[in-house]
mmCIF file of C-alpha atoms in Angstrom:
data_model
loop_
_atom_site.group_PDB
_atom_site.id
_atom_site.type_symbol
_atom_site.label_atom_id
_atom_site.label_comp_id
_atom_site.label_asym_id
_atom_site.label_seq_id
_atom_site.Cartn_x
_atom_site.Cartn_y
_atom_site.Cartn_z
ATOM 1 C CA MET A 176 9.530 -16.391 -15.624
ATOM 2 C CA VAL A 177 8.383 -12.758 -15.777
ATOM 3 C CA VAL A 178 5.626 -11.869 -18.261
ATOM 4 C CA GLU A 179 4.803 -8.248 -19.045
ATOM 5 C CA LEU A 180 1.549 -7.166 -20.670
ATOM 6 C CA GLY A 181 1.884 -4.067 -22.816
ATOM 7 C CA SER A 182 5.636 -4.557 -22.822
ATOM 8 C CA ASN A 183 6.358 -2.104 -25.645
ATOM 9 C CA ASP A 184 10.037 -2.366 -26.650
ATOM 10 C CA GLY A 185 10.914 -4.580 -23.684
ATOM 11 C CA SER A 186 12.841 -1.968 -21.706
ATOM 12 C CA LEU A 187 11.494 -3.103 -18.323
ATOM 13 C CA LEU A 188 11.862 -6.790 -19.090
ATOM 14 C CA GLY A 189 15.472 -6.122 -20.008
ATOM 15 C CA PHE A 190 16.300 -5.426 -16.353
ATOM 16 C CA PHE A 191 14.852 -8.786 -15.311
ATOM 17 C CA LYS A 192 16.737 -10.550 -18.082
ATOM 18 C CA GLU A 193 20.013 -8.951 -16.953
ATOM 19 C CA ARG A 194 19.437 -10.618 -13.578
ATOM 20 C CA GLY A 195 19.165 -14.041 -15.163
ATOM 21 C CA MET A 196 15.386 -14.361 -15.283
ATOM 22 C CA ARG A 197 13.386 -15.733 -18.190
ATOM 23 C CA VAL A 198 11.177 -13.041 -19.679
ATOM 24 C CA LEU A 199 8.337 -12.772 -22.169
ATOM 25 C CA GLY A 200 6.504 -9.702 -23.428
ATOM 26 C CA VAL A 201 3.029 -9.352 -24.910
ATOM 27 C CA ASP A 202 2.151 -6.266 -26.922
ATOM 28 C CA PRO A 203 -0.407 -5.756 -29.712
ATOM 29 C CA ALA A 204 1.890 -3.396 -31.643
ATOM 30 C CA VAL A 205 3.207 -6.033 -34.025
ATOM 31 C CA ASP A 206 6.157 -4.074 -35.408
ATOM 32 C CA ILE A 207 7.341 -3.046 -31.951
ATOM 33 C CA ALA A 208 6.951 -6.641 -30.747
ATOM 34 C CA ARG A 209 9.034 -7.862 -33.660
ATOM 35 C CA ARG A 210 11.790 -5.331 -32.996
ATOM 36 C CA ALA A 211 11.813 -6.199 -29.291
ATOM 37 C CA THR A 212 12.198 -9.887 -30.158
ATOM 38 C CA GLU A 213 15.034 -9.090 -32.550
ATOM 39 C CA ALA A 214 16.706 -7.122 -29.742
ATOM 40 C CA GLY A 215 16.593 -10.143 -27.442
ATOM 41 C CA ILE A 216 13.304 -9.701 -25.554
ATOM 42 C CA GLU A 217 10.905 -12.327 -26.890
ATOM 43 C CA THR A 218 7.547 -10.633 -27.413
ATOM 44 C CA ILE A 219 4.207 -11.935 -28.644
ATOM 45 C CA GLY A 220 2.578 -9.429 -30.983
ATOM 46 C CA ASP A 221 -1.032 -9.742 -29.849
ATOM 47 C CA PHE A 222 -3.592 -8.627 -27.271
ATOM 48 C CA PHE A 223 -3.349 -10.646 -24.067
ATOM 49 C CA THR A 224 -6.408 -12.833 -23.447
ATOM 50 C CA ASP A 225 -7.183 -16.137 -21.765
ATOM 51 C CA ALA A 226 -6.275 -17.870 -25.036
ATOM 52 C CA ILE A 227 -2.850 -16.200 -25.107
ATOM 53 C CA GLY A 228 -2.351 -17.065 -21.443
ATOM 54 C CA HIS A 229 -3.050 -20.732 -22.192
ATOM 55 C CA ARG A 230 -0.676 -20.590 -25.159
ATOM 56 C CA ILE A 231 2.110 -19.170 -22.985
ATOM 57 C CA LEU A 232 1.518 -21.798 -20.307
ATOM 58 C CA GLN A 233 1.838 -24.570 -22.904
ATOM 59 C CA SER A 234 4.905 -23.145 -24.645
ATOM 60 C CA HIS A 235 6.842 -21.464 -21.820
ATOM 61 C CA GLY A 236 5.436 -22.772 -18.549
ATOM 62 C CA ALA A 237 3.937 -20.887 -15.621
ATOM 63 C CA ALA A 238 4.902 -17.322 -14.719
ATOM 64 C CA SER A 239 6.198 -16.274 -11.323
ATOM 65 C CA VAL A 240 5.238 -12.662 -11.981
ATOM 66 C CA VAL A 241 2.923 -10.980 -14.478
ATOM 67 C CA ILE A 242 3.309 -7.204 -14.836
ATOM 68 C CA ALA A 243 0.930 -4.677 -16.410
ATOM 69 C CA ASN A 244 1.887 -1.027 -16.074
ATOM 70 C CA ASN A 245 -0.628 1.617 -17.145
ATOM 71 C CA MET A 246 -2.472 -0.581 -19.595
ATOM 72 C CA ILE A 247 -5.529 -2.132 -17.923
ATOM 73 C CA ALA A 248 -7.347 1.219 -18.065
ATOM 74 C CA ASN A 249 -7.233 0.865 -21.849
ATOM 75 C CA VAL A 250 -8.961 -2.543 -21.921
ATOM 76 C CA ASP A 251 -12.720 -2.604 -22.427
ATOM 77 C CA ASN A 252 -13.383 -6.168 -21.233
ATOM 78 C CA LEU A 253 -11.006 -7.190 -18.456
ATOM 79 C CA ASP A 254 -12.440 -10.654 -17.811
ATOM 80 C CA PRO A 255 -10.460 -12.516 -20.520
ATOM 81 C CA LEU A 256 -7.283 -10.663 -19.512
ATOM 82 C CA VAL A 257 -7.565 -11.514 -15.814
ATOM 83 C CA ILE A 258 -8.585 -15.114 -16.528
ATOM 84 C CA GLY A 259 -5.496 -15.403 -18.699
ATOM 85 C CA VAL A 260 -3.315 -13.955 -15.933
ATOM 86 C CA ARG A 261 -4.826 -16.310 -13.347
ATOM 87 C CA ASP A 262 -4.264 -19.361 -15.526
ATOM 88 C CA VAL A 263 -0.678 -18.540 -16.517
ATOM 89 C CA LEU A 264 0.473 -17.778 -12.957
ATOM 90 C CA ALA A 265 2.318 -20.364 -10.925
ATOM 91 C CA PRO A 266 0.464 -21.363 -7.721
ATOM 92 C CA ASP A 267 2.580 -18.872 -5.756
ATOM 93 C CA GLY A 268 2.801 -16.348 -8.603
ATOM 94 C CA LEU A 269 1.880 -12.670 -8.394
ATOM 95 C CA PHE A 270 0.134 -10.235 -10.712
ATOM 96 C CA VAL A 271 1.414 -6.678 -10.213
ATOM 97 C CA PHE A 272 -0.142 -3.777 -12.073
ATOM 98 C CA GLU A 273 -0.135 0.001 -11.957
ATOM 99 C CA THR A 274 -3.025 2.212 -12.981
ATOM 100 C CA GLN A 275 -4.572 5.610 -12.297
ATOM 101 C CA TYR A 276 -6.340 5.823 -8.929
ATOM 102 C CA GLY A 277 -9.963 6.867 -9.313
ATOM 103 C CA VAL A 278 -10.010 8.715 -5.994
ATOM 104 C CA ASP A 279 -7.092 10.891 -7.081
ATOM 105 C CA VAL A 280 -8.854 11.709 -10.349
ATOM 106 C CA THR A 281 -11.925 13.041 -8.540
ATOM 107 C CA GLU A 282 -10.338 14.485 -5.397
ATOM 108 C CA LYS A 283 -7.610 16.333 -7.312
ATOM 109 C CA ASN A 284 -9.712 17.157 -10.395
ATOM 110 C CA LEU A 285 -7.204 15.464 -12.690
ATOM 111 C CA LEU A 286 -9.184 16.329 -15.796
ATOM 112 C CA ASP A 287 -6.097 16.194 -18.017
ATOM 113 C CA THR A 288 -5.885 12.421 -17.458
ATOM 114 C CA VAL A 289 -9.339 11.852 -18.955
ATOM 115 C CA TYR A 290 -9.141 10.978 -22.629
ATOM 116 C CA HIS A 291 -10.339 8.377 -25.086
ATOM 117 C CA GLU A 292 -7.737 5.703 -24.308
ATOM 118 C CA HIS A 293 -8.689 5.564 -20.632
ATOM 119 C CA LEU A 294 -11.868 3.514 -20.509
ATOM 120 C CA SER A 295 -11.842 2.980 -16.736
ATOM 121 C CA TYR A 296 -10.523 4.486 -13.514
ATOM 122 C CA PHE A 297 -10.063 2.119 -10.609
ATOM 123 C CA ASN A 298 -10.731 2.167 -6.886
ATOM 124 C CA ILE A 299 -9.683 -0.613 -4.550
ATOM 125 C CA LYS A 300 -13.060 -1.716 -3.195
ATOM 126 C CA PRO A 301 -14.536 -2.648 -6.606
ATOM 127 C CA LEU A 302 -11.198 -4.132 -7.670
ATOM 128 C CA THR A 303 -11.263 -6.560 -4.734
ATOM 129 C CA ARG A 304 -14.768 -7.687 -5.728
ATOM 130 C CA PHE A 305 -13.820 -7.981 -9.386
ATOM 131 C CA PHE A 306 -10.769 -10.149 -8.757
ATOM 132 C CA ALA A 307 -12.643 -12.294 -6.215
ATOM 133 C CA ARG A 308 -15.284 -13.034 -8.852
ATOM 134 C CA LEU A 309 -12.545 -14.437 -11.090
ATOM 135 C CA GLY A 310 -10.782 -16.501 -8.441
ATOM 136 C CA MET A 311 -8.097 -14.010 -7.441
ATOM 137 C CA GLU A 312 -7.303 -11.916 -4.369
ATOM 138 C CA VAL A 313 -5.894 -8.403 -3.907
ATOM 139 C CA ILE A 314 -3.147 -8.667 -1.283
ATOM 140 C CA ASP A 315 -1.391 -5.301 -1.364
ATOM 141 C CA VAL A 316 -1.802 -1.711 -2.553
ATOM 142 C CA GLN A 317 0.746 1.076 -2.841
ATOM 143 C CA HIS A 318 -0.140 4.707 -3.514
ATOM 144 C CA ILE A 319 2.368 6.100 -6.013
ATOM 145 C CA TRP A 320 2.876 9.553 -7.510
ATOM 146 C CA THR A 321 2.741 8.827 -11.250
ATOM 147 C CA LYS A 322 0.079 10.633 -13.314
ATOM 148 C CA GLY A 323 -0.913 12.735 -10.337
ATOM 149 C CA GLY A 324 -1.841 9.709 -8.262
ATOM 150 C CA SER A 325 -1.787 6.002 -9.132
ATOM 151 C CA ILE A 326 -1.953 2.647 -7.410
ATOM 152 C CA ARG A 327 0.348 -0.353 -7.609
ATOM 153 C CA VAL A 328 -1.769 -3.408 -6.863
ATOM 154 C CA THR A 329 -0.531 -6.924 -6.095
ATOM 155 C CA VAL A 330 -2.860 -9.869 -6.709
ATOM 156 C CA GLN A 331 -2.533 -13.615 -6.181
ATOM 157 C CA ARG A 332 -4.730 -16.605 -6.875
ATOM 158 C CA ALA A 333 -7.534 -16.970 -4.344
ATOM 159 C CA GLY A 334 -6.362 -18.962 -1.339
ATOM 160 C CA GLY A 335 -2.705 -18.165 -2.044
ATOM 161 C CA ALA A 336 0.022 -18.276 0.577
ATOM 162 C CA LYS A 337 0.269 -14.527 1.207
ATOM 163 C CA LYS A 338 -2.053 -12.712 3.590
ATOM 164 C CA PRO A 339 -3.523 -9.370 2.467
ATOM 165 C CA SER A 340 -1.625 -6.412 3.888
ATOM 166 C CA ALA A 341 -3.324 -3.857 6.124
ATOM 167 C CA GLU A 342 -3.118 -1.374 3.241
ATOM 168 C CA VAL A 343 -5.955 -3.109 1.379
ATOM 169 C CA ALA A 344 -8.385 -2.560 4.256
ATOM 170 C CA ARG A 345 -7.086 0.984 4.790
ATOM 171 C CA PHE A 346 -7.753 1.969 1.177
ATOM 172 C CA ILE A 347 -11.240 0.474 1.303
ATOM 173 C CA ALA A 348 -12.032 2.258 4.583
ATOM 174 C CA GLU A 349 -10.980 5.603 3.102
ATOM 175 C CA GLU A 350 -13.064 5.016 -0.027
ATOM 176 C CA ASP A 351 -16.046 4.184 2.177
ATOM 177 C CA ARG A 352 -15.471 7.365 4.185
ATOM 178 C CA LEU A 353 -15.459 9.443 1.018
ATOM 179 C CA GLY A 354 -18.471 7.593 -0.356
ATOM 180 C CA VAL A 355 -16.970 7.101 -3.798
ATOM 181 C CA ASP A 356 -19.366 4.222 -4.505
ATOM 182 C CA GLN A 357 -22.386 6.519 -4.069
ATOM 183 C CA PRO A 358 -23.830 8.735 -6.847
ATOM 184 C CA ALA A 359 -24.017 11.702 -4.460
ATOM 185 C CA TYR A 360 -20.207 11.807 -4.325
ATOM 186 C CA TYR A 361 -20.083 12.766 -8.003
ATOM 187 C CA ALA A 362 -22.823 15.419 -7.882
ATOM 188 C CA PRO A 363 -20.383 18.348 -7.435
ATOM 189 C CA LEU A 364 -18.651 17.249 -10.640
ATOM 190 C CA CYS A 365 -21.883 17.461 -12.622
ATOM 191 C CA PRO A 366 -22.412 20.784 -14.476
ATOM 192 C CA ARG A 367 -25.546 22.562 -13.322
ATOM 193 C CA ASN A 368 -26.694 23.285 -16.861
ATOM 194 C CA LEU A 369 -27.111 19.584 -17.718
ATOM 195 C CA PRO A 370 -30.716 18.380 -17.260
ATOM 196 C CA GLU A 371 -29.435 15.041 -15.932
ATOM 197 C CA CYS A 372 -27.843 16.830 -12.993
ATOM 198 C CA GLY A 373 -30.979 18.418 -11.579
ATOM 199 C CA ASN A 374 -29.324 21.722 -10.684
ATOM 200 C CA GLY A 375 -26.187 20.108 -9.420
ATOM 201 C CA ARG A 376 -27.747 16.904 -8.116
ATOM 202 C CA LEU A 377 -27.326 13.738 -10.123
ATOM 203 C CA ASP A 378 -30.712 12.346 -11.137
ATOM 204 C CA GLN A 379 -30.270 8.566 -11.286
ATOM 205 C CA ASN A 380 -33.736 7.960 -12.716
ATOM 206 C CA ARG A 381 -33.575 10.407 -15.592
ATOM 207 C CA PRO A 382 -32.507 8.691 -18.849
ATOM 208 C CA LEU A 383 -29.480 10.113 -20.568
ATOM 209 C CA PRO A 384 -30.273 12.007 -23.774
ATOM 210 C CA GLU A 385 -29.453 10.470 -27.096
ATOM 211 C CA LEU A 386 -26.435 12.163 -28.570
ATOM 212 C CA SER A 387 -26.686 12.965 -32.266
ATOM 213 C CA PRO A 388 -23.605 12.371 -34.421
ATOM 214 C CA LEU A 389 -21.200 15.260 -34.593
ATOM 215 C CA ARG A 390 -21.662 17.331 -37.720
ATOM 216 C CA PRO A 391 -19.328 20.065 -38.924
ATOM 217 C CA LYS A 392 -20.691 23.502 -38.199
ATOM 218 C CA ALA A 393 -21.117 25.895 -41.083
ATOM 219 C CA THR A 394 -18.310 28.399 -41.022
ATOM 220 C CA GLU A 395 -19.465 31.967 -40.634
ATOM 221 C CA PRO A 396 -17.734 34.750 -42.525
ATOM 222 C CA ALA A 397 -15.222 36.700 -40.484
ATOM 223 C CA LYS A 398 -16.759 39.881 -39.141
ATOM 224 C CA GLU A 399 -13.639 41.925 -38.598
ATOM 225 C CA GLN A 400 -13.040 44.631 -41.181
ATOM 226 C CA GLY A 401 -10.390 43.773 -43.731
ATOM 227 C CA THR A 402 -10.513 39.984 -43.307
ATOM 228 C CA ALA A 403 -11.817 37.687 -45.961
ATOM 229 C CA PRO A 404 -14.603 35.169 -45.228
ATOM 230 C CA VAL A 405 -13.368 31.736 -44.255
ATOM 231 C CA SER A 406 -14.365 29.166 -46.857
ATOM 232 C CA SER A 407 -15.880 25.882 -45.718
#
């Protein structure tokens, strides 16, 4: 069985179904999930968590593959999601996800990819530690072109049959070379006029200022001759 997290209308799962595989989608957009189910791609209208993973295991059995394309960056707490993936996978199952690559964001200045839905940007070294903490193992990484630079990561249960590819170590070595896990790496990205930056150097010991709630600015009358003042 193939399970997709953030499956939307089931378009991707449809290709697996055409090849005779059992499929199941999970998407919190209830109306879209309902329409996907009506169109033949069974979809659970909910956020995927460890509880949903257990429910799927009881009702549908273990999954050979769990897919999550461009959705984990939108999840604030990944622990319940990954625990759910781990528990629903068959012993030889694989979790395959795509997400923005943090190194590409900083090295290419991909500012247009930074917005409120993206809560995290991922590098391989911390991902390997994160999955290991939850009983899983990163076994392969592919660098792909989407969104200016993304990664396709393959994960199995810890102690699984597959050996990690050389790409995992290569990505980690490059991240170490760049120093992306050190505050100094991000200093050039810090505006010089921010006190926290210390004239371009990130001050780790200085507390961040409290941000006051945004308030609408009073609208000033237009100064050009012949234009009426703008009312607030």
